[in-house]
Short mmCIF file of C-alpha atoms in Angstrom, two decimals:
data_model
loop_
_atom_site.label_atom_id
_atom_site.label_comp_id
_atom_site.label_asym_id
_atom_site.label_seq_id
_atom_site.Cartn_x
_atom_site.Cartn_y
_atom_site.Cartn_z
CA MET C 1193 136.43 58.18 69.56
CA LEU C 1194 132.65 57.95 69.39
CA GLU C 1195 130.68 60.51 71.37
CA THR C 1196 128.04 59.06 73.67
CA ARG C 1197 124.81 60.95 74.32
CA THR C 1198 122.89 60.78 77.57
CA GLU C 1199 119.34 59.54 77.07
CA SER C 1200 116.68 62.10 77.99
CA VAL C 1201 113.97 61.28 80.52
CA PHE C 1202 111.37 61.16 77.74
CA GLU C 1203 113.48 58.80 75.61
CA GLU C 1204 114.07 56.60 78.64
CA LEU C 1205 110.31 56.42 79.32
CA GLN C 1206 109.60 55.64 75.65
CA HIS C 1207 112.09 52.79 75.72
CA TYR C 1208 110.67 51.54 79.00
CA VAL C 1209 107.13 51.14 77.60
CA GLY C 1210 108.45 50.04 74.18
CA PHE C 1211 106.90 52.93 72.23
CA SER C 1212 108.12 52.98 68.60
CA ALA C 1213 107.49 54.68 65.26
CA GLU C 1214 105.19 51.79 64.34
CA ASP C 1215 103.09 52.53 67.41
CA GLY C 1216 102.88 56.17 66.35
CA ALA C 1217 101.57 55.10 62.93
CA ALA C 1218 98.97 52.87 64.63
CA LEU C 1219 97.78 55.74 66.82
CA ARG C 1220 97.38 58.01 63.80
CA ALA C 1221 95.25 55.27 62.20
CA LEU C 1222 93.11 55.17 65.35
CA HIS C 1223 92.53 58.94 65.43
CA PRO C 1224 89.86 59.21 62.68
CA LEU C 1225 87.98 56.29 64.28
CA ALA C 1226 88.02 57.82 67.77
CA GLU C 1227 87.65 61.54 67.04
CA ALA C 1228 83.86 61.42 66.69
CA HIS C 1229 83.68 59.98 70.23
CA PHE C 1230 85.88 62.57 71.97
CA GLU C 1231 82.99 64.73 73.18
CA ARG C 1232 81.12 61.74 74.61
CA ILE C 1233 84.25 60.40 76.33
CA ALA C 1234 84.91 63.84 77.86
CA ASP C 1235 81.35 63.87 79.25
CA VAL C 1236 81.84 60.42 80.79
CA PHE C 1237 85.27 61.40 82.15
CA TYR C 1238 84.10 64.49 84.05
CA ARG C 1239 80.83 62.95 85.15
CA ARG C 1240 82.91 60.26 86.86
CA ILE C 1241 85.18 62.88 88.48
CA LEU C 1242 82.26 64.88 89.85
CA GLU C 1243 80.93 61.74 91.52
CA HIS C 1244 83.93 61.76 93.90
CA PRO C 1245 83.89 64.63 96.47
CA GLU C 1246 87.68 64.72 96.94
CA ALA C 1247 88.41 64.84 93.22
CA ARG C 1248 85.61 67.35 92.70
CA LYS C 1249 87.07 69.58 95.42
CA ALA C 1250 90.47 69.55 93.68
CA LEU C 1251 88.86 71.22 90.66
CA GLU C 1252 88.81 74.84 91.78
CA GLY C 1253 85.33 76.07 91.01
CA GLY C 1254 83.82 72.56 90.61
CA GLU C 1255 81.26 72.24 87.84
CA SER C 1256 81.79 75.83 86.70
CA GLN C 1257 85.14 74.78 85.19
CA VAL C 1258 84.02 71.50 83.67
CA GLY C 1259 82.74 72.94 80.39
CA HIS C 1260 86.12 74.35 79.48
CA LEU C 1261 87.99 71.32 80.83
CA LYS C 1262 85.97 69.03 78.56
CA VAL C 1263 87.21 70.97 75.54
CA THR C 1264 90.77 70.76 76.90
CA LEU C 1265 90.44 66.99 77.33
CA GLN C 1266 89.25 66.59 73.74
CA HIS C 1267 92.32 68.49 72.56
CA TRP C 1268 94.46 66.25 74.81
CA MET C 1269 93.01 63.12 73.20
CA GLY C 1270 93.68 64.60 69.76
CA THR C 1271 97.38 65.15 70.48
CA LEU C 1272 97.53 61.75 72.20
CA LEU C 1273 96.65 60.01 68.95
CA GLN C 1274 98.26 62.38 66.45
CA GLY C 1275 101.52 63.38 68.12
CA PRO C 1276 104.17 64.34 67.34
CA TRP C 1277 105.57 62.58 70.40
CA ASP C 1278 108.59 64.82 70.78
CA THR C 1279 110.22 67.01 73.44
CA ALA C 1280 107.49 69.66 73.14
CA TYR C 1281 104.90 66.92 73.72
CA PHE C 1282 106.78 65.80 76.83
CA GLU C 1283 106.94 69.37 78.20
CA ARG C 1284 103.21 69.91 77.64
CA ARG C 1285 102.42 66.70 79.49
CA CYS C 1286 104.77 67.67 82.32
CA ARG C 1287 102.81 70.89 82.81
CA ILE C 1288 99.69 68.79 83.37
CA GLY C 1289 101.50 66.88 86.10
CA ARG C 1290 102.54 70.16 87.72
CA VAL C 1291 98.94 71.37 87.70
CA HIS C 1292 97.96 68.18 89.54
CA VAL C 1293 100.55 68.98 92.20
CA ARG C 1294 99.37 72.58 92.46
CA ILE C 1295 95.73 71.64 93.02
CA SER C 1296 96.70 68.78 95.38
CA LEU C 1297 95.03 66.08 93.29
CA PRO C 1298 95.69 62.67 94.93
CA GLN C 1299 97.77 60.43 92.68
CA HIS C 1300 95.32 57.52 92.71
CA TYR C 1301 92.84 59.64 90.73
CA MET C 1302 95.35 59.79 87.88
CA PHE C 1303 95.34 56.00 87.68
CA GLY C 1304 91.55 55.90 87.70
CA ALA C 1305 91.29 58.60 85.06
CA MET C 1306 93.80 56.91 82.75
CA ASN C 1307 92.01 53.58 83.15
CA LEU C 1308 88.69 55.18 82.19
CA LEU C 1309 90.22 56.67 79.02
CA ARG C 1310 91.87 53.35 78.22
CA GLN C 1311 88.54 51.56 78.53
CA GLU C 1312 86.54 54.08 76.47
CA LEU C 1313 89.08 54.30 73.63
CA THR C 1314 89.54 50.53 73.57
CA ASP C 1315 85.76 50.05 73.26
CA VAL C 1316 85.73 52.48 70.31
CA LEU C 1317 88.50 50.74 68.39
CA GLU C 1318 87.13 47.24 69.00
CA GLU C 1319 83.66 48.28 67.87
CA SER C 1320 85.06 50.03 64.78
CA LEU C 1321 87.39 47.15 63.83
CA ARG C 1322 85.13 44.23 64.66
CA GLU C 1323 85.77 42.79 61.20
CA GLN C 1324 89.54 43.44 61.38
CA PRO C 1325 90.80 41.63 64.52
CA ASP C 1326 94.49 41.82 63.57
CA GLU C 1327 94.26 45.60 63.07
CA ALA C 1328 92.37 45.93 66.35
CA VAL C 1329 95.17 44.12 68.17
CA ARG C 1330 97.82 46.40 66.59
CA LEU C 1331 95.95 49.57 67.53
CA ARG C 1332 95.07 48.33 71.02
CA ARG C 1333 98.72 47.54 71.71
CA ALA C 1334 99.81 51.04 70.59
CA LEU C 1335 97.04 52.65 72.66
CA GLY C 1336 98.17 50.77 75.75
CA LYS C 1337 101.75 51.95 75.26
CA ILE C 1338 100.91 55.64 74.81
CA LEU C 1339 98.60 55.65 77.83
CA ASP C 1340 101.29 53.95 79.91
CA LEU C 1341 103.73 56.59 78.66
CA GLU C 1342 101.29 59.37 79.60
CA LEU C 1343 100.91 57.98 83.10
CA ALA C 1344 104.68 57.57 83.47
CA ILE C 1345 105.23 61.22 82.45
CA MET C 1346 102.61 62.50 84.88
CA LEU C 1347 103.94 60.42 87.77
CA HIS C 1348 107.54 61.41 87.00
CA THR C 1349 106.63 65.10 87.01
CA TYR C 1350 104.40 64.69 90.05
CA ARG C 1351 107.28 63.11 91.97
CA GLU C 1352 109.82 65.72 90.83
CA ASP C 1353 107.56 68.62 91.83
CA LEU C 1354 106.62 67.11 95.19
CA LEU C 1355 110.28 66.52 96.03
CA ALA C 1356 111.11 70.09 94.99
CA GLN C 1357 108.25 71.46 97.10
CA ALA C 1358 109.37 69.42 100.12
CA ALA C 1359 112.98 70.60 99.73
CA ARG C 1360 111.86 74.22 99.42
CA ALA C 1361 109.64 73.89 102.48
CA GLU C 1362 112.49 72.43 104.52
CA ARG C 1363 114.91 75.15 103.44
CA LEU C 1364 112.33 77.84 104.13
CA ALA C 1365 111.59 76.43 107.60
CA THR C 1366 115.29 76.52 108.51
CA PHE C 1367 115.65 79.93 106.93
CA GLY C 1368 112.58 81.15 108.84
CA GLN C 1369 113.90 80.04 112.23
CA LEU C 1370 117.18 81.85 111.60
CA VAL C 1371 115.54 85.01 110.28
CA GLY C 1372 112.98 85.17 113.07
CA SER C 1373 115.67 84.99 115.71
CA ILE C 1374 118.07 87.44 114.06
CA GLY C 1375 115.30 89.87 113.11
CA HIS C 1376 114.04 90.08 116.68
CA GLU C 1377 117.54 90.61 118.06
CA LEU C 1378 118.42 93.34 115.54
CA ARG C 1379 115.20 95.32 115.96
CA ASN C 1380 116.11 96.28 119.52
CA PRO C 1381 119.52 97.92 118.86
CA LEU C 1382 118.18 99.58 115.71
CA GLY C 1383 115.32 101.02 117.75
CA VAL C 1384 117.80 102.47 120.26
CA ILE C 1385 119.88 104.00 117.43
CA GLU C 1386 116.75 105.54 115.87
CA THR C 1387 115.70 107.06 119.18
CA SER C 1388 119.16 108.50 119.84
CA LEU C 1389 119.29 109.87 116.30
CA PHE C 1390 115.93 111.57 116.76
CA ILE C 1391 117.13 113.20 120.02
CA LEU C 1392 120.38 114.42 118.46
CA LYS C 1393 118.62 115.93 115.46
CA GLY C 1394 116.32 117.80 117.80
CA ARG C 1395 119.19 119.65 119.45
CA PRO C 1396 120.13 122.87 117.58
CA ALA C 1397 123.77 122.62 118.66
CA SER C 1398 124.23 119.35 116.81
CA LEU C 1399 122.98 120.90 113.56
CA GLU C 1400 125.43 123.82 113.50
CA ASP C 1401 128.32 121.74 112.15
CA PRO C 1402 127.65 120.55 108.53
CA ARG C 1403 129.88 117.55 109.10
CA VAL C 1404 127.77 116.44 112.04
CA VAL C 1405 124.59 116.87 109.97
CA LYS C 1406 126.12 114.81 107.16
CA HIS C 1407 126.96 111.92 109.49
CA LEU C 1408 123.60 112.05 111.23
CA ASP C 1409 121.91 111.78 107.84
CA ARG C 1410 124.18 108.90 106.89
CA ILE C 1411 123.36 107.05 110.11
CA GLY C 1412 119.64 107.59 109.48
CA GLU C 1413 119.94 106.28 105.94
CA GLN C 1414 121.76 103.15 107.04
CA VAL C 1415 119.27 102.48 109.83
CA GLY C 1416 116.51 102.70 107.22
CA ILE C 1417 118.34 100.21 104.97
CA ALA C 1418 118.86 97.80 107.88
CA ASN C 1419 115.17 97.99 108.81
CA HIS C 1420 114.20 97.36 105.19
CA ILE C 1421 116.41 94.26 105.07
CA ILE C 1422 114.84 92.88 108.25
CA THR C 1423 111.34 93.59 106.95
CA SER C 1424 112.15 91.81 103.66
CA LEU C 1425 113.51 88.81 105.53
CA LEU C 1426 110.46 88.61 107.77
CA ASP C 1427 108.13 88.96 104.77
CA MET C 1428 109.75 85.83 103.36
CA ILE C 1429 108.69 83.72 106.34
CA ARG C 1430 105.36 85.30 107.21
CA ALA C 1431 102.20 83.81 105.81
CA ARG C 1432 100.25 87.02 105.66
CA PRO C 1433 96.58 86.33 104.87
CA LEU C 1434 95.65 86.99 101.27
CA ALA C 1435 92.98 89.64 100.75
CA HIS C 1436 91.03 87.86 97.99
CA ALA C 1437 89.17 90.48 95.98
CA PRO C 1438 88.50 91.23 92.30
CA LEU C 1439 91.40 93.04 90.64
CA GLN C 1440 92.57 94.15 87.21
CA LEU C 1441 96.19 93.33 86.41
CA THR C 1442 96.47 96.44 84.26
CA ASP C 1443 95.87 98.55 87.41
CA VAL C 1444 98.50 96.59 89.35
CA TRP C 1445 101.01 97.08 86.52
CA THR C 1446 100.32 100.82 86.40
CA SER C 1447 100.97 101.05 90.14
CA ALA C 1448 104.24 99.14 89.70
CA LEU C 1449 105.42 101.61 87.04
CA THR C 1450 104.71 104.45 89.46
CA ALA C 1451 106.63 102.72 92.27
CA VAL C 1452 109.70 101.84 90.18
CA THR C 1453 109.87 104.85 87.80
CA PRO C 1454 112.14 103.43 85.05
CA PRO C 1455 114.93 105.80 83.85
CA GLU C 1456 114.60 107.55 80.50
CA HIS C 1457 117.02 105.22 78.70
CA VAL C 1458 114.80 102.20 79.52
CA ARG C 1459 111.72 101.76 77.34
CA VAL C 1460 108.90 99.88 79.10
CA SER C 1461 105.87 98.51 77.27
CA ALA C 1462 102.97 96.19 78.01
CA VAL C 1463 100.50 94.48 75.70
CA GLY C 1464 97.43 92.37 76.36
CA LEU C 1465 96.69 93.42 79.94
CA GLU C 1466 93.49 95.26 79.06
CA ALA C 1467 92.05 92.13 77.44
CA LEU C 1468 92.41 90.02 80.59
CA PRO C 1469 89.33 89.34 82.72
CA PRO C 1470 89.30 90.40 86.39
CA LEU C 1471 91.22 88.03 88.67
CA GLN C 1472 90.79 87.16 92.33
CA GLY C 1473 93.76 87.96 94.54
CA ASP C 1474 95.62 90.31 96.83
CA ALA C 1475 96.41 93.46 94.83
CA VAL C 1476 99.02 94.66 97.35
CA GLN C 1477 100.99 91.43 97.27
CA LEU C 1478 100.70 91.08 93.48
CA LEU C 1479 101.99 94.66 93.22
CA GLN C 1480 105.10 93.41 95.04
CA VAL C 1481 105.49 90.74 92.34
CA PHE C 1482 105.42 93.32 89.54
CA VAL C 1483 107.67 95.76 91.41
CA ASN C 1484 110.33 93.11 92.12
CA LEU C 1485 110.33 91.81 88.54
CA LEU C 1486 110.39 95.31 87.06
CA GLU C 1487 113.18 96.47 89.38
CA ASN C 1488 115.29 93.43 88.45
CA ALA C 1489 114.77 94.06 84.74
CA VAL C 1490 115.66 97.76 85.02
CA GLN C 1491 118.73 97.01 87.16
CA ALA C 1492 119.85 94.34 84.67
CA LEU C 1493 120.04 97.01 81.96
CA GLY C 1494 122.13 99.33 84.14
CA ASP C 1495 123.17 102.43 82.23
CA THR C 1496 122.65 100.74 78.86
CA ALA C 1497 119.68 101.75 76.73
CA GLY C 1498 117.23 98.91 76.37
CA GLU C 1499 113.69 97.73 76.82
CA VAL C 1500 111.47 95.86 79.23
CA ARG C 1501 108.36 94.26 77.76
CA LEU C 1502 105.36 92.62 79.40
CA GLU C 1503 103.06 90.46 77.28
CA ALA C 1504 99.82 89.12 78.73
CA GLY C 1505 97.55 86.44 77.34
CA PHE C 1506 96.41 82.85 77.76
CA PRO C 1507 98.50 79.65 77.43
CA GLU C 1508 98.15 77.60 74.25
CA SER C 1509 97.45 74.52 76.37
CA GLY C 1510 94.02 75.88 77.28
CA ALA C 1511 94.79 75.81 81.04
CA GLN C 1512 92.49 77.89 83.23
CA GLU C 1513 94.99 80.67 83.83
CA VAL C 1514 96.51 83.84 82.45
CA ARG C 1515 100.11 83.92 81.23
CA LEU C 1516 102.37 86.93 81.71
CA VAL C 1517 105.79 87.07 80.04
CA LEU C 1518 108.20 89.77 81.22
CA GLU C 1519 111.48 90.05 79.35
CA ASP C 1520 114.31 92.54 79.10
CA SER C 1521 117.14 93.16 76.64
CA GLY C 1522 119.85 92.91 79.29
CA PRO C 1523 122.57 90.24 79.62
CA GLY C 1524 120.24 87.53 80.95
CA LEU C 1525 121.08 84.97 83.62
CA ASP C 1526 124.11 82.71 83.69
CA PRO C 1527 122.95 79.12 82.91
CA ALA C 1528 124.75 77.95 86.05
CA ILE C 1529 122.33 79.79 88.38
CA ARG C 1530 119.05 79.55 86.46
CA ALA C 1531 117.88 76.49 88.38
CA ARG C 1532 118.42 78.29 91.72
CA VAL C 1533 117.30 81.78 90.84
CA PHE C 1534 114.13 81.58 92.97
CA GLU C 1535 115.91 80.37 96.11
CA PRO C 1536 116.31 82.76 99.07
CA LEU C 1537 119.73 84.46 99.30
CA MET C 1538 120.55 83.60 95.67
CA THR C 1539 121.74 86.76 93.92
CA THR C 1540 124.19 87.93 91.27
CA LYS C 1541 124.15 91.55 92.43
CA ALA C 1542 127.10 93.09 94.24
CA ARG C 1543 124.63 94.55 96.74
CA GLY C 1544 121.51 92.55 97.38
CA LEU C 1545 120.13 89.76 99.54
CA GLY C 1546 118.57 87.65 96.81
CA LEU C 1547 115.08 87.81 98.32
CA GLY C 1548 113.17 89.51 95.50
CA LEU C 1549 112.52 86.51 93.25
CA ALA C 1550 112.09 84.15 96.22
CA LEU C 1551 109.34 86.44 97.53
CA VAL C 1552 107.79 86.65 94.04
CA ARG C 1553 107.53 82.87 93.83
CA ARG C 1554 106.12 82.63 97.35
CA ILE C 1555 103.39 85.18 96.60
CA LEU C 1556 102.47 83.50 93.30
CA ASP C 1557 102.42 80.04 94.91
CA ARG C 1558 99.99 81.30 97.53
CA HIS C 1559 97.77 82.64 94.74
CA GLY C 1560 97.73 79.20 93.11
CA GLY C 1561 100.05 80.38 90.32
CA GLY C 1562 103.74 80.11 89.60
CA ILE C 1563 106.77 81.51 87.83
CA THR C 1564 109.54 80.06 85.66
CA TYR C 1565 112.64 81.45 84.01
CA ALA C 1566 113.35 80.92 80.32
CA PRO C 1567 115.92 82.56 78.01
CA ARG C 1568 114.51 84.88 75.38
CA GLU C 1569 113.45 83.12 72.21
CA GLY C 1570 115.34 83.31 68.92
CA GLY C 1571 118.76 83.36 70.58
CA LEU C 1572 118.22 86.90 71.89
CA GLY C 1573 119.97 88.02 75.05
CA GLY C 1574 118.14 89.07 78.15
CA ALA C 1575 116.05 87.54 80.91
CA ARG C 1576 112.55 86.17 80.42
CA PHE C 1577 110.18 85.32 83.27
CA VAL C 1578 106.85 83.55 82.69
CA VAL C 1579 104.15 84.08 85.32
CA HIS C 1580 100.95 82.02 85.60
CA LEU C 1581 97.90 83.08 87.62
CA PRO C 1582 94.66 81.07 87.82
CA LEU C 1583 91.42 82.38 86.39
CA PRO C 1584 88.50 82.67 88.82
CA PRO C 1585 85.72 80.11 88.18
CA GLU C 1586 83.33 82.75 86.88
CA ALA C 1587 85.80 83.69 84.12
CA THR C 1588 85.93 80.17 82.65
#
């Protein structure tokens, strides 16, 4: 019996536009003709963008970012014409679509931008191959297909991310209504218990019996846990204003290590933080991100000796952001729950509400960043979280 294989989204899009190996060969033939024009095309591209106030506003920092973005666009055109047009290519292009969602770039600007690139590159090939009309037709056809494929990838990713955002917002709204109501109702009885506990502890007679003291302490501990749970739930639905100020991530990480205090059998290391430029953000809320991720990593190791490692740097794509990879040598996440690991109330712990990673994502989203989960590379066990935070305009 022959085994059938499900076609990937990228393969489906390639078939839809009719992109073939022959088209790839044609694009590679076009590259040396077009490469000398990349800088000029990038200038035209961003000059056109800056003429439109809404598109200009979507570029955080405006003209201050354009210099770096021009270089990124030239690299994009290089990979457009050289490939390889494989799964890694598809994933890189999907990240571009996700950035468009993050900065709220209207979709119609993607069509305009792709049309401008189509026009400029077509002009180059027709001018270069004026004496070879058949070759010009072959290259123009391949260029049209790859640009259609690029647009299809971006729109596919744009749609997927918008649908995911809408679903998360709907779930969070329902979750928020429930939490707000329950939190308010529970605060009152907990306040009464705390007051009664304070009065009882203030009476010498109640402290003479060790058993009474033990139970009073236990009640106090459980009241504290209940209050912490309510506070965590309310933090998930509150939109506390961000205190935007310059910060160094190395200082935030140091504070997180002090707050968590990893046990002796867990080795914690960090590389690359000192080389990062200052960011703009809320240091208190970003501290919560580091604390939650670090606590999860340490708890994943349990009593087993292991390591937690943070590596900081910049993405290979040239995006205007810093990239933080935190991984541990624990058992990692079950593939069945990876897609839902950032949802509220999703947890694999025997005791836990599953709010830590949901709160991490919420804080990073509000900073214009994000977080993803990926297994450790090389077939190693353990969890691996990749955090992205945008660079301030002055750092680009």
